[in-house]
Amino acid sequence: MPSKKETKEKKVKSGGAKKLKNGREISLLIVESPAKERTISRLLKGDIIVKSSFGHVRDLPVRKMGVEVKKGFKPEYVVLPRAKKVIAELKKLADKSTYVYLATDHDREGESIAWHLSDILNLDSKKARRITFHEITLPAIKEALLSPRDIDQHLVGAQQARRIIDRLVGYELSPLLWEKIKKGLSAGRVQSVAVRLLSEREKEIKSFVSESFWTVQALFKKEGSTFLADLSLWKGAKVEQTKTFDLFAEPYRVRTSILKDEPDVKEVELDVASNAFKVISAERKESRRRPAPPFSTSALQQAASMKLGFTAERTMRTAQSLYEGIDLGNGETVGLITYMRTDSFSVSKIAANEAAVFIKDHFGDDFVPDSPPVYQTKTMAAQEAHEAIRPTSVLRIPDELKSRINSDQAKLYDLIWKRFVASQMKEAVYDTLSVDIQGKGQAVFHASGRALKFEGFLKVYSVDKEDLEGNEDSGNPQDRSLPPLNEGDALELTQFKPEIKKTGPPPYYNEASLIRTMEKHGIGRPSTYAPTIKTIVDRGYVRRQKDRQLLVTELGNLVTEKLKEHFPDVVSLGYTAEVEERLDKIAEGAEEWNGVIADFYKPFSKSVQKASVEMTVSRIEPKKTDEICPLCGSPMLLRESRFGQYISCSRFPECKGKIALNAEGKKLEPEKTDEICDICGKPMVIRSGRKGRFMACSGYPVCKNTFSLDAEGKKIMDSRPLLSSRKCDKCQKPMWIRKGKRGFFLACSGFPKCRNLKPLGKEEGQALRKEAEADFAQNSLKK
């Protein structure tokens, strides 16, 4: 007789399904994305029918609030138009199935989608089976199929509460902003606080008063070896001081010194005039540095921003593709990383054991810790018990996958793989040496150095200032090289090196530091960081700089000031975090979802009613400048968009005259080149646009000749858009032939009114391009 386990596994193979007329057994497994559908279908090889819901199937209505406030905030859900056809197909399959496995993502949003599917498909408790997995691999899916559960109504309630609160804020507050400031604006619990963080930081930077101070270093010599030491004590007092400023989000500390002016430095210089110095103390010890934990969502977004230059949105989009499955060839399609929305650092025993074996085989026993490392989460309230983001198998080495995945996937996978492997390795060990040096006077110098004794995790993952999750020991010495020094050693001071410095303001936020601050204060959750940043940029509240800084716009400042005055709770760090904590309690079953909404809505509704009367109308008007339009001679106005400030003609849109400005608000002058325009004979210049640098004719706008530039700044000959002989099949206008990353394509010359695009094969594109080049040359000669 087969064992219970064998019987259970046999049921998994068939899905525990009933037979159809043709004798075939059927069970249905529903995921929310087509990519997951493809991957899981290939893994299960037809044993279970796998279908995608293509995301959410039901939501609150678009053109009305859809929340019955007086009936306990009852939501009015409607099936999304694009989902009707999908639902009909899923309904047919569900009716024929013994079991319907709801395999949506393992988080609150995924639980909510599973609940909506179960409700729409009218699945009873015996048929509906909720399954979750952290990775899309065959063992993980089989294990999930063996352990189905009921839908967690607490998680559904938490997600429902979040959605309804966001809808209440959006539908009651946004129209008020439209009326009082500008149409198309939006506000939200999380996005408004994020904008306030940036607004307050800009004020803190502008109001910061710098102070001058001096530091002193000395170059000492011992038997031919020289090294630098810092003045640490002067007349018995510590030279370096720390000044703390209480900012909106967190304290800001700056280094300063007791040496405030040049006479102070001159006094020190006189004191050390005698070059007879000696080591008065020397301390040797061993220091250790732990590896950083494997990535959580926020840590991945921060590291990808600093190390790869990825936006949070780009990071999550790439991570999603790695999670949902990659075709590796030879019939193997598999998810390369675990679920990417998590605030957990935990690692499964199987993954930890596989990593230990890999580390032993590739680096040796010395690099394997005695027991798998354990890391504690730093977030205020970790959500569901996920695993950290890690490779589904460390045996899939990044270099071996480069040819099978795209560039972004390769970069991000390499980062995730190295971080995880390093997290499972031993600490790095340093030999450190700290010395104090004094002559006959009152100046005491200090020097520290360290030498790497054992690489440990640094063998795999290098740590630098950009590594935000680094776990460096406090007081770690700088990586200076010191000669062998002992107490009593005589030294010669060969150079006195004073330097004047200024205290600097706090830095502007970038995506990495903004996410870190939001996480620290409990503002939002792993799934909300990326969409929040995208929203505040798209709305024009914030703009991204080329150096990745996030700067608040005039519009962002105005909206923030209005919200601070009339809705202080909405933009309060503490209150927003409190709402998140209560959502967590709903997920834990400790609170009812409609009670949390009621506590939020009552004071909020009163504030809306009051603000609708008291909030004054404020418009952002273009500012006058001394510039004259180069096209028509009319005065020009200073305007601002999410891409930055610019000057445009006061007769816009009749006149399209425009002058670009740099980050400092100065005119962006085109860069001269030796190239000559092959259309009009005028010099070509290099300009900067939304998508980077490009070469353009200096005769613009009369001549619109342009070329793309490669990574080295050289002209790409076939990048110039040329009119082809083809007509747009939508508006009948001529089609441009262009070349992008994926090759040649046709684009309608009626853009932006017509956005028709047609990809071309390599041979067809080359032939059409050649024809267009010939026509272009002939027409140029005629001119």
PDB file of N, CA and C in Angstrom, residues 487-574:
ATOM      1  N   GLU A 487      55.164  52.256  21.730  1.00  0.00           N
ATOM      2  CA  GLU A 487      55.248  53.324  22.716  1.00  0.00           C
ATOM      3  C   GLU A 487      56.713  53.685  22.957  1.00  0.00           C
ATOM      4  N   GLY A 488      56.988  54.981  22.926  1.00  0.00           N
ATOM      5  CA  GLY A 488      58.344  55.460  23.150  1.00  0.00           C
ATOM      6  C   GLY A 488      59.128  55.724  21.877  1.00  0.00           C
ATOM      7  N   ASP A 489      58.617  55.280  20.731  1.00  0.00           N
ATOM      8  CA  ASP A 489      59.327  55.507  19.467  1.00  0.00           C
ATOM      9  C   ASP A 489      59.477  57.003  19.191  1.00  0.00           C
ATOM     10  N   ALA A 490      60.667  57.399  18.788  1.00  0.00           N
ATOM     11  CA  ALA A 490      60.924  58.791  18.427  1.00  0.00           C
ATOM     12  C   ALA A 490      60.451  59.039  16.994  1.00  0.00           C
ATOM     13  N   LEU A 491      59.828  60.203  16.781  1.00  0.00           N
ATOM     14  CA  LEU A 491      59.296  60.562  15.465  1.00  0.00           C
ATOM     15  C   LEU A 491      59.737  61.973  15.092  1.00  0.00           C
ATOM     16  N   GLU A 492      59.800  62.220  13.799  1.00  0.00           N
ATOM     17  CA  GLU A 492      60.143  63.550  13.300  1.00  0.00           C
ATOM     18  C   GLU A 492      58.923  64.147  12.603  1.00  0.00           C
ATOM     19  N   LEU A 493      58.535  65.383  13.004  1.00  0.00           N
ATOM     20  CA  LEU A 493      57.440  66.076  12.332  1.00  0.00           C
ATOM     21  C   LEU A 493      58.033  66.793  11.117  1.00  0.00           C
ATOM     22  N   THR A 494      57.611  66.378   9.945  1.00  0.00           N
ATOM     23  CA  THR A 494      58.205  66.933   8.719  1.00  0.00           C
ATOM     24  C   THR A 494      57.321  67.970   8.038  1.00  0.00           C
ATOM     25  N   GLN A 495      56.022  67.982   8.367  1.00  0.00           N
ATOM     26  CA  GLN A 495      55.136  68.948   7.715  1.00  0.00           C
ATOM     27  C   GLN A 495      53.924  69.236   8.599  1.00  0.00           C
ATOM     28  N   PHE A 496      53.609  70.522   8.735  1.00  0.00           N
ATOM     29  CA  PHE A 496      52.455  70.976   9.495  1.00  0.00           C
ATOM     30  C   PHE A 496      51.372  71.351   8.482  1.00  0.00           C
ATOM     31  N   LYS A 497      50.184  70.724   8.562  1.00  0.00           N
ATOM     32  CA  LYS A 497      49.185  70.869   7.504  1.00  0.00           C
ATOM     33  C   LYS A 497      47.843  71.344   8.068  1.00  0.00           C
ATOM     34  N   PRO A 498      47.676  72.665   8.254  1.00  0.00           N
ATOM     35  CA  PRO A 498      46.370  73.180   8.674  1.00  0.00           C
ATOM     36  C   PRO A 498      45.443  73.324   7.470  1.00  0.00           C
ATOM     37  N   GLU A 499      44.148  73.227   7.707  1.00  0.00           N
ATOM     38  CA  GLU A 499      43.168  73.371   6.621  1.00  0.00           C
ATOM     39  C   GLU A 499      41.903  74.011   7.172  1.00  0.00           C
ATOM     40  N   ILE A 500      41.436  75.054   6.486  1.00  0.00           N
ATOM     41  CA  ILE A 500      40.194  75.699   6.891  1.00  0.00           C
ATOM     42  C   ILE A 500      39.029  74.970   6.228  1.00  0.00           C
ATOM     43  N   LYS A 501      37.969  74.762   6.988  1.00  0.00           N
ATOM     44  CA  LYS A 501      36.791  74.065   6.485  1.00  0.00           C
ATOM     45  C   LYS A 501      35.542  74.809   6.913  1.00  0.00           C
ATOM     46  N   LYS A 502      34.405  74.397   6.355  1.00  0.00           N
ATOM     47  CA  LYS A 502      33.125  74.967   6.724  1.00  0.00           C
ATOM     48  C   LYS A 502      32.133  73.859   7.031  1.00  0.00           C
ATOM     49  N   THR A 503      31.307  74.095   8.024  1.00  0.00           N
ATOM     50  CA  THR A 503      30.226  73.132   8.271  1.00  0.00           C
ATOM     51  C   THR A 503      29.255  73.201   7.103  1.00  0.00           C
ATOM     52  N   GLY A 504      28.796  72.049   6.655  1.00  0.00           N
ATOM     53  CA  GLY A 504      27.907  71.999   5.502  1.00  0.00           C
ATOM     54  C   GLY A 504      26.478  71.682   5.895  1.00  0.00           C
ATOM     55  N   PRO A 505      25.525  72.107   5.088  1.00  0.00           N
ATOM     56  CA  PRO A 505      24.114  71.828   5.377  1.00  0.00           C
ATOM     57  C   PRO A 505      23.808  70.347   5.186  1.00  0.00           C
ATOM     58  N   PRO A 506      22.658  69.895   5.665  1.00  0.00           N
ATOM     59  CA  PRO A 506      22.280  68.497   5.411  1.00  0.00           C
ATOM     60  C   PRO A 506      22.117  68.278   3.916  1.00  0.00           C
ATOM     61  N   PRO A 507      22.354  67.084   3.427  1.00  0.00           N
ATOM     62  CA  PRO A 507      22.250  66.836   1.984  1.00  0.00           C
ATOM     63  C   PRO A 507      20.793  66.751   1.538  1.00  0.00           C
ATOM     64  N   TYR A 508      20.564  67.045   0.264  1.00  0.00           N
ATOM     65  CA  TYR A 508      19.248  66.794  -0.312  1.00  0.00           C
ATOM     66  C   TYR A 508      18.989  65.291  -0.284  1.00  0.00           C
ATOM     67  N   TYR A 509      17.743  64.923  -0.209  1.00  0.00           N
ATOM     68  CA  TYR A 509      17.388  63.510  -0.297  1.00  0.00           C
ATOM     69  C   TYR A 509      17.617  63.015  -1.721  1.00  0.00           C
ATOM     70  N   ASN A 510      18.043  61.769  -1.832  1.00  0.00           N
ATOM     71  CA  ASN A 510      17.926  61.040  -3.085  1.00  0.00           C
ATOM     72  C   ASN A 510      16.943  59.897  -2.828  1.00  0.00           C
ATOM     73  N   GLU A 511      16.705  59.065  -3.816  1.00  0.00           N
ATOM     74  CA  GLU A 511      15.704  58.003  -3.613  1.00  0.00           C
ATOM     75  C   GLU A 511      16.116  57.079  -2.482  1.00  0.00           C
ATOM     76  N   ALA A 512      17.414  56.769  -2.406  1.00  0.00           N
ATOM     77  CA  ALA A 512      17.890  55.847  -1.377  1.00  0.00           C
ATOM     78  C   ALA A 512      17.666  56.414   0.025  1.00  0.00           C
ATOM     79  N   SER A 513      18.071  57.665   0.243  1.00  0.00           N
ATOM     80  CA  SER A 513      17.935  58.236   1.584  1.00  0.00           C
ATOM     81  C   SER A 513      16.482  58.532   1.934  1.00  0.00           C
ATOM     82  N   LEU A 514      15.661  58.866   0.925  1.00  0.00           N
ATOM     83  CA  LEU A 514      14.238  59.088   1.193  1.00  0.00           C
ATOM     84  C   LEU A 514      13.565  57.788   1.622  1.00  0.00           C
ATOM     85  N   ILE A 515      13.859  56.699   0.935  1.00  0.00           N
ATOM     86  CA  ILE A 515      13.289  55.402   1.302  1.00  0.00           C
ATOM     87  C   ILE A 515      13.754  54.996   2.699  1.00  0.00           C
ATOM     88  N   ARG A 516      15.023  55.232   2.988  1.00  0.00           N
ATOM     89  CA  ARG A 516      15.545  54.884   4.312  1.00  0.00           C
ATOM     90  C   ARG A 516      14.822  55.662   5.410  1.00  0.00           C
ATOM     91  N   THR A 517      14.568  56.952   5.161  1.00  0.00           N
ATOM     92  CA  THR A 517      13.877  57.776   6.155  1.00  0.00           C
ATOM     93  C   THR A 517      12.416  57.356   6.298  1.00  0.00           C
ATOM     94  N   MET A 518      11.760  57.059   5.182  1.00  0.00           N
ATOM     95  CA  MET A 518      10.367  56.598   5.250  1.00  0.00           C
ATOM     96  C   MET A 518      10.271  55.291   6.026  1.00  0.00           C
ATOM     97  N   GLU A 519      11.204  54.389   5.764  1.00  0.00           N
ATOM     98  CA  GLU A 519      11.205  53.110   6.472  1.00  0.00           C
ATOM     99  C   GLU A 519      11.445  53.317   7.965  1.00  0.00           C
ATOM    100  N   LYS A 520      12.383  54.180   8.299  1.00  0.00           N
ATOM    101  CA  LYS A 520      12.720  54.448   9.703  1.00  0.00           C
ATOM    102  C   LYS A 520      11.509  54.945  10.484  1.00  0.00           C
ATOM    103  N   HIS A 521      10.688  55.773   9.841  1.00  0.00           N
ATOM    104  CA  HIS A 521       9.532  56.365  10.535  1.00  0.00           C
ATOM    105  C   HIS A 521       8.241  55.587  10.308  1.00  0.00           C
ATOM    106  N   GLY A 522       8.321  54.463   9.599  1.00  0.00           N
ATOM    107  CA  GLY A 522       7.125  53.651   9.389  1.00  0.00           C
ATOM    108  C   GLY A 522       6.157  54.272   8.410  1.00  0.00           C
ATOM    109  N   ILE A 523       6.673  55.058   7.446  1.00  0.00           N
ATOM    110  CA  ILE A 523       5.825  55.709   6.449  1.00  0.00           C
ATOM    111  C   ILE A 523       5.724  54.795   5.233  1.00  0.00           C
ATOM    112  N   GLY A 524       4.573  54.173   5.033  1.00  0.00           N
ATOM    113  CA  GLY A 524       4.427  53.234   3.923  1.00  0.00           C
ATOM    114  C   GLY A 524       5.006  51.873   4.263  1.00  0.00           C
ATOM    115  N   ARG A 525       5.012  51.010   3.261  1.00  0.00           N
ATOM    116  CA  ARG A 525       5.501  49.644   3.419  1.00  0.00           C
ATOM    117  C   ARG A 525       6.322  49.265   2.180  1.00  0.00           C
ATOM    118  N   PRO A 526       7.001  48.133   2.183  1.00  0.00           N
ATOM    119  CA  PRO A 526       7.870  47.771   1.056  1.00  0.00           C
ATOM    120  C   PRO A 526       7.218  47.916  -0.312  1.00  0.00           C
ATOM    121  N   SER A 527       5.928  47.603  -0.389  1.00  0.00           N
ATOM    122  CA  SER A 527       5.255  47.653  -1.693  1.00  0.00           C
ATOM    123  C   SER A 527       4.910  49.071  -2.126  1.00  0.00           C
ATOM    124  N   THR A 528       5.018  50.056  -1.217  1.00  0.00           N
ATOM    125  CA  THR A 528       4.553  51.411  -1.539  1.00  0.00           C
ATOM    126  C   THR A 528       5.666  52.404  -1.836  1.00  0.00           C
ATOM    127  N   TYR A 529       6.924  52.093  -1.502  1.00  0.00           N
ATOM    128  CA  TYR A 529       7.999  53.076  -1.684  1.00  0.00           C
ATOM    129  C   TYR A 529       8.150  53.502  -3.145  1.00  0.00           C
ATOM    130  N   ALA A 530       8.289  52.521  -4.038  1.00  0.00           N
ATOM    131  CA  ALA A 530       8.523  52.836  -5.450  1.00  0.00           C
ATOM    132  C   ALA A 530       7.351  53.599  -6.078  1.00  0.00           C
ATOM    133  N   PRO A 531       6.086  53.115  -5.937  1.00  0.00           N
ATOM    134  CA  PRO A 531       4.975  53.866  -6.532  1.00  0.00           C
ATOM    135  C   PRO A 531       4.793  55.254  -5.924  1.00  0.00           C
ATOM    136  N   THR A 532       5.138  55.417  -4.644  1.00  0.00           N
ATOM    137  CA  THR A 532       5.019  56.733  -4.013  1.00  0.00           C
ATOM    138  C   THR A 532       5.965  57.734  -4.667  1.00  0.00           C
ATOM    139  N   ILE A 533       7.216  57.332  -4.857  1.00  0.00           N
ATOM    140  CA  ILE A 533       8.202  58.234  -5.470  1.00  0.00           C
ATOM    141  C   ILE A 533       7.804  58.542  -6.910  1.00  0.00           C
ATOM    142  N   LYS A 534       7.339  57.537  -7.624  1.00  0.00           N
ATOM    143  CA  LYS A 534       6.900  57.771  -9.011  1.00  0.00           C
ATOM    144  C   LYS A 534       5.755  58.768  -9.058  1.00  0.00           C
ATOM    145  N   THR A 535       4.797  58.639  -8.136  1.00  0.00           N
ATOM    146  CA  THR A 535       3.632  59.524  -8.119  1.00  0.00           C
ATOM    147  C   THR A 535       4.026  60.966  -7.854  1.00  0.00           C
ATOM    148  N   ILE A 536       4.878  61.201  -6.861  1.00  0.00           N
ATOM    149  CA  ILE A 536       5.208  62.595  -6.521  1.00  0.00           C
ATOM    150  C   ILE A 536       6.062  63.247  -7.610  1.00  0.00           C
ATOM    151  N   VAL A 537       6.789  62.446  -8.381  1.00  0.00           N
ATOM    152  CA  VAL A 537       7.529  62.993  -9.530  1.00  0.00           C
ATOM    153  C   VAL A 537       6.563  63.278 -10.676  1.00  0.00           C
ATOM    154  N   ASP A 538       5.702  62.305 -10.971  1.00  0.00           N
ATOM    155  CA  ASP A 538       4.743  62.470 -12.074  1.00  0.00           C
ATOM    156  C   ASP A 538       3.786  63.643 -11.848  1.00  0.00           C
ATOM    157  N   ARG A 539       3.425  63.900 -10.601  1.00  0.00           N
ATOM    158  CA  ARG A 539       2.495  64.994 -10.293  1.00  0.00           C
ATOM    159  C   ARG A 539       3.170  66.365 -10.355  1.00  0.00           C
ATOM    160  N   GLY A 540       4.483  66.377 -10.488  1.00  0.00           N
ATOM    161  CA  GLY A 540       5.185  67.656 -10.562  1.00  0.00           C
ATOM    162  C   GLY A 540       5.519  68.238  -9.205  1.00  0.00           C
ATOM    163  N   TYR A 541       5.372  67.453  -8.114  1.00  0.00           N
ATOM    164  CA  TYR A 541       5.730  67.930  -6.783  1.00  0.00           C
ATOM    165  C   TYR A 541       7.246  67.876  -6.570  1.00  0.00           C
ATOM    166  N   VAL A 542       7.887  66.985  -7.282  1.00  0.00           N
ATOM    167  CA  VAL A 542       9.313  66.713  -7.083  1.00  0.00           C
ATOM    168  C   VAL A 542       9.947  66.515  -8.448  1.00  0.00           C
ATOM    169  N   ARG A 543      11.199  66.872  -8.579  1.00  0.00           N
ATOM    170  CA  ARG A 543      11.926  66.565  -9.803  1.00  0.00           C
ATOM    171  C   ARG A 543      13.246  65.886  -9.461  1.00  0.00           C
ATOM    172  N   ARG A 544      13.657  65.006 -10.361  1.00  0.00           N
ATOM    173  CA  ARG A 544      14.933  64.297 -10.194  1.00  0.00           C
ATOM    174  C   ARG A 544      16.054  65.086 -10.860  1.00  0.00           C
ATOM    175  N   GLN A 545      17.178  65.196 -10.186  1.00  0.00           N
ATOM    176  CA  GLN A 545      18.363  65.798 -10.760  1.00  0.00           C
ATOM    177  C   GLN A 545      19.253  64.711 -11.377  1.00  0.00           C
ATOM    178  N   LYS A 546      20.203  65.142 -12.201  1.00  0.00           N
ATOM    179  CA  LYS A 546      21.101  64.172 -12.827  1.00  0.00           C
ATOM    180  C   LYS A 546      21.968  63.460 -11.799  1.00  0.00           C
ATOM    181  N   ASP A 547      22.233  64.129 -10.665  1.00  0.00           N
ATOM    182  CA  ASP A 547      23.034  63.498  -9.614  1.00  0.00           C
ATOM    183  C   ASP A 547      22.165  62.677  -8.656  1.00  0.00           C
ATOM    184  N   ARG A 548      20.926  62.403  -9.095  1.00  0.00           N
ATOM    185  CA  ARG A 548      19.953  61.556  -8.377  1.00  0.00           C
ATOM    186  C   ARG A 548      19.299  62.252  -7.183  1.00  0.00           C
ATOM    187  N   GLN A 549      19.612  63.526  -6.971  1.00  0.00           N
ATOM    188  CA  GLN A 549      18.937  64.249  -5.904  1.00  0.00           C
ATOM    189  C   GLN A 549      17.469  64.453  -6.258  1.00  0.00           C
ATOM    190  N   LEU A 550      16.632  64.493  -5.215  1.00  0.00           N
ATOM    191  CA  LEU A 550      15.210  64.789  -5.374  1.00  0.00           C
ATOM    192  C   LEU A 550      14.959  66.190  -4.826  1.00  0.00           C
ATOM    193  N   LEU A 551      14.513  67.099  -5.694  1.00  0.00           N
ATOM    194  CA  LEU A 551      14.259  68.472  -5.283  1.00  0.00           C
ATOM    195  C   LEU A 551      12.766  68.766  -5.352  1.00  0.00           C
ATOM    196  N   VAL A 552      12.260  69.387  -4.310  1.00  0.00           N
ATOM    197  CA  VAL A 552      10.847  69.746  -4.300  1.00  0.00           C
ATOM    198  C   VAL A 552      10.639  70.948  -5.213  1.00  0.00           C
ATOM    199  N   THR A 553       9.536  70.962  -5.947  1.00  0.00           N
ATOM    200  CA  THR A 553       9.225  72.068  -6.849  1.00  0.00           C
ATOM    201  C   THR A 553       8.434  73.138  -6.093  1.00  0.00           C
ATOM    202  N   GLU A 554       8.218  74.267  -6.740  1.00  0.00           N
ATOM    203  CA  GLU A 554       7.409  75.325  -6.143  1.00  0.00           C
ATOM    204  C   GLU A 554       6.002  74.815  -5.862  1.00  0.00           C
ATOM    205  N   LEU A 555       5.487  74.003  -6.761  1.00  0.00           N
ATOM    206  CA  LEU A 555       4.162  73.413  -6.569  1.00  0.00           C
ATOM    207  C   LEU A 555       4.153  72.497  -5.349  1.00  0.00           C
ATOM    208  N   GLY A 556       5.192  71.675  -5.215  1.00  0.00           N
ATOM    209  CA  GLY A 556       5.291  70.765  -4.070  1.00  0.00           C
ATOM    210  C   GLY A 556       5.336  71.524  -2.758  1.00  0.00           C
ATOM    211  N   ASN A 557       6.069  72.633  -2.732  1.00  0.00           N
ATOM    212  CA  ASN A 557       6.140  73.460  -1.520  1.00  0.00           C
ATOM    213  C   ASN A 557       4.793  74.079  -1.186  1.00  0.00           C
ATOM    214  N   LEU A 558       4.098  74.572  -2.216  1.00  0.00           N
ATOM    215  CA  LEU A 558       2.803  75.220  -1.991  1.00  0.00           C
ATOM    216  C   LEU A 558       1.789  74.226  -1.437  1.00  0.00           C
ATOM    217  N   VAL A 559       1.690  73.055  -2.045  1.00  0.00           N
ATOM    218  CA  VAL A 559       0.746  72.037  -1.582  1.00  0.00           C
ATOM    219  C   VAL A 559       1.078  71.617  -0.154  1.00  0.00           C
ATOM    220  N   THR A 560       2.365  71.448   0.131  1.00  0.00           N
ATOM    221  CA  THR A 560       2.779  71.044   1.480  1.00  0.00           C
ATOM    222  C   THR A 560       2.368  72.085   2.519  1.00  0.00           C
ATOM    223  N   GLU A 561       2.586  73.361   2.217  1.00  0.00           N
ATOM    224  CA  GLU A 561       2.230  74.415   3.171  1.00  0.00           C
ATOM    225  C   GLU A 561       0.717  74.446   3.405  1.00  0.00           C
ATOM    226  N   LYS A 562      -0.066  74.235   2.346  1.00  0.00           N
ATOM    227  CA  LYS A 562      -1.524  74.205   2.504  1.00  0.00           C
ATOM    228  C   LYS A 562      -1.961  73.024   3.377  1.00  0.00           C
ATOM    229  N   LEU A 563      -1.350  71.878   3.144  1.00  0.00           N
ATOM    230  CA  LEU A 563      -1.716  70.690   3.926  1.00  0.00           C
ATOM    231  C   LEU A 563      -1.272  70.834   5.380  1.00  0.00           C
ATOM    232  N   LYS A 564      -0.119  71.420   5.609  1.00  0.00           N
ATOM    233  CA  LYS A 564       0.351  71.636   6.990  1.00  0.00           C
ATOM    234  C   LYS A 564      -0.610  72.548   7.750  1.00  0.00           C
ATOM    235  N   GLU A 565      -1.137  73.547   7.051  1.00  0.00           N
ATOM    236  CA  GLU A 565      -2.029  74.512   7.697  1.00  0.00           C
ATOM    237  C   GLU A 565      -3.399  73.920   7.981  1.00  0.00           C
ATOM    238  N   HIS A 566      -3.950  73.159   7.031  1.00  0.00           N
ATOM    239  CA  HIS A 566      -5.337  72.707   7.153  1.00  0.00           C
ATOM    240  C   HIS A 566      -5.485  71.212   7.467  1.00  0.00           C
ATOM    241  N   PHE A 567      -4.457  70.428   7.186  1.00  0.00           N
ATOM    242  CA  PHE A 567      -4.519  68.977   7.443  1.00  0.00           C
ATOM    243  C   PHE A 567      -3.210  68.507   8.088  1.00  0.00           C
ATOM    244  N   PRO A 568      -2.901  69.013   9.274  1.00  0.00           N
ATOM    245  CA  PRO A 568      -1.619  68.678   9.897  1.00  0.00           C
ATOM    246  C   PRO A 568      -1.411  67.178  10.104  1.00  0.00           C
ATOM    247  N   ASP A 569      -2.486  66.446  10.363  1.00  0.00           N
ATOM    248  CA  ASP A 569      -2.340  65.002  10.574  1.00  0.00           C
ATOM    249  C   ASP A 569      -1.904  64.286   9.295  1.00  0.00           C
ATOM    250  N   VAL A 570      -2.426  64.721   8.154  1.00  0.00           N
ATOM    251  CA  VAL A 570      -2.131  64.045   6.886  1.00  0.00           C
ATOM    252  C   VAL A 570      -0.643  64.090   6.564  1.00  0.00           C
ATOM    253  N   VAL A 571       0.040  65.169   6.975  1.00  0.00           N
ATOM    254  CA  VAL A 571       1.469  65.300   6.672  1.00  0.00           C
ATOM    255  C   VAL A 571       2.330  65.143   7.921  1.00  0.00           C
ATOM    256  N   SER A 572       1.780  64.529   8.946  1.00  0.00           N
ATOM    257  CA  SER A 572       2.533  64.293  10.185  1.00  0.00           C
ATOM    258  C   SER A 572       3.220  62.939  10.135  1.00  0.00           C
ATOM    259  N   LEU A 573       4.497  62.913  10.508  1.00  0.00           N
ATOM    260  CA  LEU A 573       5.230  61.639  10.528  1.00  0.00           C
ATOM    261  C   LEU A 573       4.605  60.669  11.530  1.00  0.00           C
ATOM    262  N   GLY A 574       4.333  61.165  12.730  1.00  0.00           N
ATOM    263  CA  GLY A 574       3.826  60.292  13.789  1.00  0.00           C
ATOM    264  C   GLY A 574       2.453  59.734  13.471  1.00  0.00           C
TER     265      GLY A 574
END
